[in-house]
Amino acid sequence: MQGHTISIGSSIGLAVFPDDGQSSDILIRNADLALYKAKMEGRGTCRSFEPGMDARLQERRQLESELAQGVANDQFVLHYQPLHDAKTSKLTGFEALVRWNHPRLGLLPPSQFIQLSEEVGVIDSLGEWIMRQACADAAKWPLPVKIAVNLSPAQFKQQGLPLQVASALAASGLLPSRLELEITESVLLAHSEHTIQTLHSLRDLGVSIAMDDFGTGYSSLSYLRSFPFDRIKIDRSFVSLMCESGESRAIVKAVAELGTTLGMTTTAEGVETEDQYRLVRENGCTDVQGWLFGRPMPASELCTLFEQSSALTA
Ligand code: C2E
Ligand code: CA
Ligand code: CA
């Protein structure tokens, strides 16, 4: 069209005779599998056919078709990982982490299905289930224990996210001040103005908002300016290197100081050892999360933790 620039792109799948197929039918089918893989990896790329690709893609296609059914058939479960105050080491809340109780493959971690559920559009219904379940579970916990729920960037594309959160709060009776929503930088990267508005609408409900995995991705400081986050969660990759790397210690300290200046609390993620705990505390983090304090666990196992923590504070 005159006066308009049209950008076109291409993805390429390669299959080569004779190794990748002895007949044109098999060659084209295998080139198509390689093309499917190239598109999955972000388009504009070229992939060669590899033996085993067929089986992996079949598995992926199968999982895709099973996801929606999984939500309808209640196959997902939430595990909860404890969050602690860094100074007092008191239990302050839990982060909800989803698992898929797959009938054929057993308990699957989120790395195996969250991205897939975003790609096939199941994340809206899955995200809604997670929000309702997390709020319902947290409403039974002793005050003032809080709940943190992860939001995927794809959930911000729908208009009804604040309504969905409001409805989960109303149905469970959970006080909004006990709910924290965790987002990553990729949420702000993708669709900024609409996203900022949605974040404000969510905050107007009375919930708090945390910037998750800080330090990975683009780590642009302008994201911290674009919205008054309540919390910064410092990614595990910095915390795990704190003992041996002065650079990691300096980064954690700088982010914790930035948090203090901006009025945001800072959680150190992935604290696994006493030494790491000491260092994150000394460097100013206000909260901690990690295997040292507890792994993600089913809701049924939390009672013991509540009993222990009330015995400690009694
Ligand atoms: P995340 O939000 O950063 O969650 C923390 C992850 O680190 C969890 O992995 C947790 O099990 C793991 N972790 C916590 N402490 C330690 C530690 O001390 N050492 C080590 N090595 N790992 C630790 P998980 O449960 O596999 O979740 C992975 C990611 O999947 C999450 O990262 C989050 O991005 C995503 N995810 C989990 N649940 C949900 C959900 O309900 N909704 C959405 N949208 N994403 C979710
Ligand atoms: Ca998180
Ligand atoms: Ca994180």
CSV table of C-alpha atoms in Angstrom, one decimal, residues 21-304:
chain,number,residue,atom,x,y,z
A,21,GLY,CA,13.4,-38.6,5.8
A,22,GLN,CA,13.5,-41.0,2.9
A,23,SER,CA,10.3,-39.8,1.2
A,24,SER,CA,8.9,-36.3,0.4
A,25,ASP,CA,5.9,-36.9,2.8
A,26,ILE,CA,8.2,-37.7,5.7
A,27,LEU,CA,10.5,-34.8,4.9
A,28,ILE,CA,7.7,-32.3,4.7
A,29,ARG,CA,6.1,-33.6,7.9
A,30,ASN,CA,9.5,-33.3,9.7
A,31,ALA,CA,10.2,-29.8,8.3
A,32,ASP,CA,6.7,-28.9,9.6
A,33,LEU,CA,7.6,-30.1,13.1
A,34,ALA,CA,10.8,-28.0,12.9
A,35,LEU,CA,8.8,-25.0,11.8
A,36,TYR,CA,6.4,-25.5,14.7
A,37,LYS,CA,9.3,-25.5,17.1
A,38,ALA,CA,10.8,-22.3,15.4
A,39,LYS,CA,7.5,-20.5,15.9
A,40,MET,CA,7.2,-21.6,19.5
A,41,GLU,CA,10.6,-20.2,20.2
A,42,GLY,CA,9.5,-16.7,19.2
A,43,ARG,CA,9.2,-16.6,15.4
A,44,GLY,CA,11.8,-15.1,13.0
A,45,THR,CA,14.1,-18.1,13.7
A,46,CYS,CA,15.2,-21.2,11.9
A,47,ARG,CA,15.2,-24.7,13.4
A,48,SER,CA,16.4,-28.0,12.0
A,49,PHE,CA,14.5,-31.2,12.5
A,50,GLU,CA,16.0,-33.4,15.3
A,51,PRO,CA,15.1,-36.9,16.2
A,52,GLY,CA,12.9,-36.8,19.3
A,53,MET,CA,11.3,-33.6,18.3
A,54,ASP,CA,8.2,-35.5,17.2
A,55,ALA,CA,7.7,-37.1,20.6
A,56,ARG,CA,8.3,-33.8,22.5
A,57,LEU,CA,5.9,-31.9,20.3
A,58,GLN,CA,3.3,-34.7,20.5
A,59,GLU,CA,3.6,-34.4,24.3
A,60,ARG,CA,3.3,-30.7,24.2
A,61,ARG,CA,0.2,-30.8,21.9
A,62,GLN,CA,-1.3,-33.4,24.3
A,63,LEU,CA,-0.6,-31.2,27.3
A,64,GLU,CA,-2.2,-28.3,25.5
A,65,SER,CA,-5.4,-30.2,24.9
A,66,GLU,CA,-5.4,-31.5,28.5
A,67,LEU,CA,-4.9,-28.1,30.1
A,68,ALA,CA,-8.5,-26.8,29.8
A,69,GLN,CA,-9.9,-30.1,31.0
A,70,GLY,CA,-7.5,-30.0,33.9
A,71,VAL,CA,-9.0,-26.7,35.1
A,72,ALA,CA,-12.5,-28.0,34.6
A,73,ASN,CA,-11.7,-31.2,36.4
A,74,ASP,CA,-10.0,-29.6,39.4
A,75,GLN,CA,-6.6,-31.1,38.7
A,76,PHE,CA,-4.6,-28.1,40.0
A,77,VAL,CA,-3.5,-27.6,43.6
A,78,LEU,CA,-1.9,-24.7,45.4
A,79,HIS,CA,1.2,-25.2,47.6
A,80,TYR,CA,2.1,-22.4,50.0
A,81,GLN,CA,5.7,-21.2,50.9
A,82,PRO,CA,6.2,-19.3,54.1
A,83,LEU,CA,7.4,-15.7,54.2
A,84,HIS,CA,9.2,-14.4,57.3
A,85,ASP,CA,10.1,-11.0,58.8
A,86,ALA,CA,13.9,-10.7,58.4
A,87,LYS,CA,14.5,-9.1,61.7
A,88,THR,CA,12.3,-11.1,64.0
A,89,SER,CA,12.0,-14.2,61.8
A,90,LYS,CA,8.3,-14.3,62.5
A,91,LEU,CA,6.0,-15.9,60.0
A,92,THR,CA,4.2,-13.1,58.1
A,93,GLY,CA,2.5,-14.9,55.2
A,94,PHE,CA,2.6,-17.4,52.4
A,95,GLU,CA,3.1,-17.3,48.6
A,96,ALA,CA,0.7,-19.4,46.6
A,97,LEU,CA,2.5,-21.6,44.1
A,98,VAL,CA,0.4,-23.7,41.7
A,99,ARG,CA,1.0,-27.3,40.7
A,100,TRP,CA,-0.8,-29.5,38.2
A,101,ASN,CA,-1.8,-32.9,39.6
A,102,HIS,CA,-1.7,-34.5,36.2
A,103,PRO,CA,-3.5,-37.9,36.0
A,104,ARG,CA,-0.8,-39.4,33.8
A,105,LEU,CA,2.4,-37.5,34.7
A,106,GLY,CA,2.0,-36.8,38.4
A,107,LEU,CA,2.6,-33.5,40.1
A,108,LEU,CA,3.9,-31.0,37.5
A,109,PRO,CA,5.8,-27.8,38.5
A,110,PRO,CA,4.6,-24.4,37.0
A,111,SER,CA,7.6,-24.3,34.6
A,112,GLN,CA,5.9,-27.1,32.7
A,113,PHE,CA,2.5,-25.5,32.2
A,114,ILE,CA,2.2,-21.8,33.0
A,115,GLN,CA,3.8,-20.6,29.8
A,116,LEU,CA,1.8,-23.1,27.8
A,117,SER,CA,-1.4,-22.0,29.5
A,118,GLU,CA,-0.6,-18.4,28.5
A,119,GLU,CA,-0.1,-19.5,24.9
A,120,VAL,CA,-3.3,-21.5,24.6
A,121,GLY,CA,-5.4,-18.9,26.5
A,122,VAL,CA,-6.2,-21.1,29.5
A,123,ILE,CA,-4.4,-18.7,31.9
A,124,ASP,CA,-7.5,-16.6,32.4
A,125,SER,CA,-9.6,-19.5,33.8
A,126,LEU,CA,-6.6,-21.0,35.6
A,127,GLY,CA,-5.6,-17.6,37.1
A,128,GLU,CA,-9.2,-17.1,38.3
A,129,TRP,CA,-9.2,-20.5,40.0
A,130,ILE,CA,-5.8,-19.7,41.7
A,131,MET,CA,-7.1,-16.4,42.9
A,132,ARG,CA,-10.3,-17.8,44.4
A,133,GLN,CA,-8.6,-20.8,45.9
A,134,ALA,CA,-5.8,-18.8,47.5
A,135,CYS,CA,-8.2,-16.2,49.0
A,136,ALA,CA,-10.5,-19.0,50.3
A,137,ASP,CA,-7.6,-20.8,51.9
A,138,ALA,CA,-6.1,-17.6,53.4
A,139,ALA,CA,-9.4,-16.6,54.9
A,140,LYS,CA,-9.1,-19.6,57.2
A,141,TRP,CA,-5.6,-18.6,58.4
A,142,PRO,CA,-5.0,-16.7,61.7
A,143,LEU,CA,-4.7,-12.9,61.4
A,144,PRO,CA,-2.7,-11.2,60.3
A,145,VAL,CA,-1.0,-13.9,58.1
A,146,LYS,CA,-1.0,-12.7,54.5
A,147,ILE,CA,-1.2,-14.4,51.1
A,148,ALA,CA,0.8,-13.5,48.0
A,149,VAL,CA,-0.5,-14.6,44.6
A,150,ASN,CA,1.4,-14.5,41.3
A,151,LEU,CA,-0.2,-12.8,38.3
A,152,SER,CA,1.0,-13.7,34.8
A,153,PRO,CA,1.4,-10.9,32.1
A,154,ALA,CA,-1.3,-12.5,30.0
A,155,GLN,CA,-3.8,-11.9,32.8
A,156,PHE,CA,-3.4,-8.2,32.3
A,157,LYS,CA,-4.7,-8.5,28.7
A,158,GLN,CA,-8.2,-9.2,30.0
A,159,GLN,CA,-10.3,-6.2,31.1
A,160,GLY,CA,-11.9,-7.9,34.0
A,161,LEU,CA,-8.8,-8.6,36.2
A,162,PRO,CA,-9.7,-6.1,39.0
A,163,LEU,CA,-13.3,-7.4,39.0
A,164,GLN,CA,-12.0,-11.0,39.2
A,165,VAL,CA,-9.9,-10.1,42.3
A,166,ALA,CA,-12.7,-8.2,43.9
A,167,SER,CA,-15.0,-11.2,43.4
A,168,ALA,CA,-12.5,-13.6,44.9
A,169,LEU,CA,-12.1,-11.3,48.0
A,170,ALA,CA,-15.9,-11.0,48.4
A,171,ALA,CA,-16.5,-14.7,48.0
A,172,SER,CA,-13.9,-15.6,50.6
A,173,GLY,CA,-14.4,-12.7,53.0
A,174,LEU,CA,-10.6,-12.1,53.0
A,175,LEU,CA,-9.6,-8.6,54.0
A,176,PRO,CA,-8.0,-6.9,50.9
A,177,SER,CA,-5.1,-5.8,53.1
A,178,ARG,CA,-4.1,-9.5,53.5
A,179,LEU,CA,-3.7,-10.1,49.8
A,180,GLU,CA,-0.6,-9.2,47.9
A,181,LEU,CA,-0.3,-9.6,44.1
A,182,GLU,CA,3.1,-10.3,42.6
A,183,ILE,CA,4.0,-9.2,39.1
A,184,THR,CA,7.2,-9.3,37.1
A,185,GLU,CA,8.7,-6.6,34.9
A,186,SER,CA,7.5,-8.4,31.8
A,187,VAL,CA,4.0,-7.2,32.8
A,188,LEU,CA,5.1,-3.6,32.5
A,189,LEU,CA,7.1,-4.2,29.4
A,190,ALA,CA,4.2,-5.7,27.4
A,191,HIS,CA,1.3,-3.2,27.6
A,192,SER,CA,2.2,-0.3,29.7
A,193,GLU,CA,-0.6,2.3,29.9
A,194,HIS,CA,-3.4,-0.1,30.3
A,195,THR,CA,-1.3,-2.1,32.7
A,196,ILE,CA,-0.6,0.9,35.0
A,197,GLN,CA,-4.3,1.7,35.0
A,198,THR,CA,-5.1,-1.9,36.0
A,199,LEU,CA,-2.5,-1.8,38.7
A,200,HIS,CA,-4.1,1.3,40.1
A,201,SER,CA,-7.5,-0.3,40.0
A,202,LEU,CA,-6.2,-3.3,41.8
A,203,ARG,CA,-4.5,-1.2,44.4
A,204,ASP,CA,-7.8,0.8,44.9
A,205,LEU,CA,-9.3,-2.5,46.1
A,206,GLY,CA,-6.9,-2.3,49.1
A,207,VAL,CA,-4.5,-5.0,48.0
A,208,SER,CA,-0.8,-4.5,47.8
A,209,ILE,CA,1.4,-5.0,44.8
A,210,ALA,CA,4.9,-6.5,44.7
A,211,MET,CA,7.6,-6.4,41.9
A,212,ASP,CA,8.7,-10.0,41.7
A,213,ASP,CA,12.1,-11.4,40.5
A,214,PHE,CA,13.7,-8.0,40.6
A,215,GLY,CA,17.2,-8.0,39.1
A,216,THR,CA,16.4,-10.4,36.3
A,217,GLY,CA,15.0,-9.3,32.9
A,218,TYR,CA,15.5,-5.6,32.1
A,219,SER,CA,15.7,-4.4,35.7
A,220,SER,CA,14.8,-0.9,34.5
A,221,LEU,CA,14.6,1.5,37.5
A,222,SER,CA,12.0,3.4,35.6
A,223,TYR,CA,9.6,0.5,36.3
A,224,LEU,CA,9.9,1.3,40.0
A,225,ARG,CA,9.0,4.9,39.2
A,226,SER,CA,6.1,4.0,37.0
A,227,PHE,CA,4.1,2.5,39.9
A,228,PRO,CA,4.3,2.9,43.6
A,229,PHE,CA,5.0,-0.8,44.4
A,230,ASP,CA,4.6,-1.9,48.0
A,231,ARG,CA,7.4,-4.5,47.8
A,232,ILE,CA,10.4,-5.5,45.8
A,233,LYS,CA,11.3,-9.2,45.7
A,234,ILE,CA,15.0,-9.6,45.0
A,235,ASP,CA,15.6,-12.6,42.8
A,236,ARG,CA,17.2,-15.7,44.1
A,237,SER,CA,20.1,-15.5,41.7
A,238,PHE,CA,21.6,-12.6,43.7
A,239,VAL,CA,20.8,-14.1,47.1
A,240,SER,CA,22.4,-17.5,46.3
A,241,LEU,CA,25.7,-15.8,45.4
A,242,MET,CA,25.9,-13.4,48.3
A,243,CYS,CA,28.4,-15.5,50.3
A,244,GLU,CA,31.0,-15.7,47.6
A,245,SER,CA,30.3,-12.6,45.5
A,246,GLY,CA,30.9,-9.0,46.7
A,247,GLU,CA,29.0,-7.8,43.6
A,248,SER,CA,25.9,-9.7,44.6
A,249,ARG,CA,26.1,-8.3,48.1
A,250,ALA,CA,26.5,-4.8,46.7
A,251,ILE,CA,23.4,-5.2,44.5
A,252,VAL,CA,21.2,-6.6,47.2
A,253,LYS,CA,22.3,-3.8,49.5
A,254,ALA,CA,21.6,-1.2,46.8
A,255,VAL,CA,18.1,-2.6,46.1
A,256,ALA,CA,17.3,-2.8,49.8
A,257,GLU,CA,18.4,0.9,50.2
A,258,LEU,CA,16.4,1.9,47.2
A,259,GLY,CA,13.4,0.1,48.7
A,260,THR,CA,13.8,2.0,52.0
A,261,THR,CA,14.0,5.3,50.1
A,262,LEU,CA,11.0,4.6,48.0
A,263,GLY,CA,9.0,3.3,50.9
A,264,MET,CA,8.9,-0.3,49.6
A,265,THR,CA,9.7,-3.4,51.7
A,266,THR,CA,12.3,-5.8,50.2
A,267,THR,CA,12.0,-9.6,50.3
A,268,ALA,CA,15.1,-11.7,49.7
A,269,GLU,CA,14.0,-14.7,47.7
A,270,GLY,CA,15.7,-18.2,47.8
A,271,VAL,CA,17.4,-17.9,51.2
A,272,GLU,CA,18.8,-21.5,51.8
A,273,THR,CA,21.5,-21.1,54.4
A,274,GLU,CA,22.0,-19.3,57.8
A,275,ASP,CA,24.9,-17.4,56.2
A,276,GLN,CA,22.7,-16.1,53.4
A,277,TYR,CA,20.0,-15.2,56.0
A,278,ARG,CA,22.6,-13.2,58.1
A,279,LEU,CA,23.9,-11.4,55.0
A,280,VAL,CA,20.4,-10.3,53.6
A,281,ARG,CA,19.5,-9.1,57.1
A,282,GLU,CA,22.8,-7.1,57.4
A,283,ASN,CA,22.3,-5.6,54.0
A,284,GLY,CA,18.9,-4.3,54.8
A,285,CYS,CA,16.2,-6.7,53.4
A,286,THR,CA,13.1,-6.5,55.5
A,287,ASP,CA,11.6,-9.9,54.6
A,288,VAL,CA,12.9,-13.4,53.7
A,289,GLN,CA,11.7,-16.4,51.8
A,290,GLY,CA,13.4,-19.7,51.0
A,291,TRP,CA,14.1,-23.3,51.9
A,292,LEU,CA,15.8,-22.3,55.2
A,293,PHE,CA,12.3,-21.2,56.4
A,294,GLY,CA,10.2,-23.7,54.5
A,295,ARG,CA,9.5,-25.3,51.1
A,296,PRO,CA,6.1,-24.8,49.4
A,297,MET,CA,3.6,-27.2,51.0
A,298,PRO,CA,0.0,-28.3,50.7
A,299,ALA,CA,-2.6,-26.2,52.6
A,300,SER,CA,-3.3,-29.2,54.9
A,301,GLU,CA,0.3,-29.0,56.3
A,302,LEU,CA,0.1,-25.4,57.4
A,303,CYS,CA,-1.7,-26.1,60.7
A,304,THR,CA,1.5,-27.4,62.3
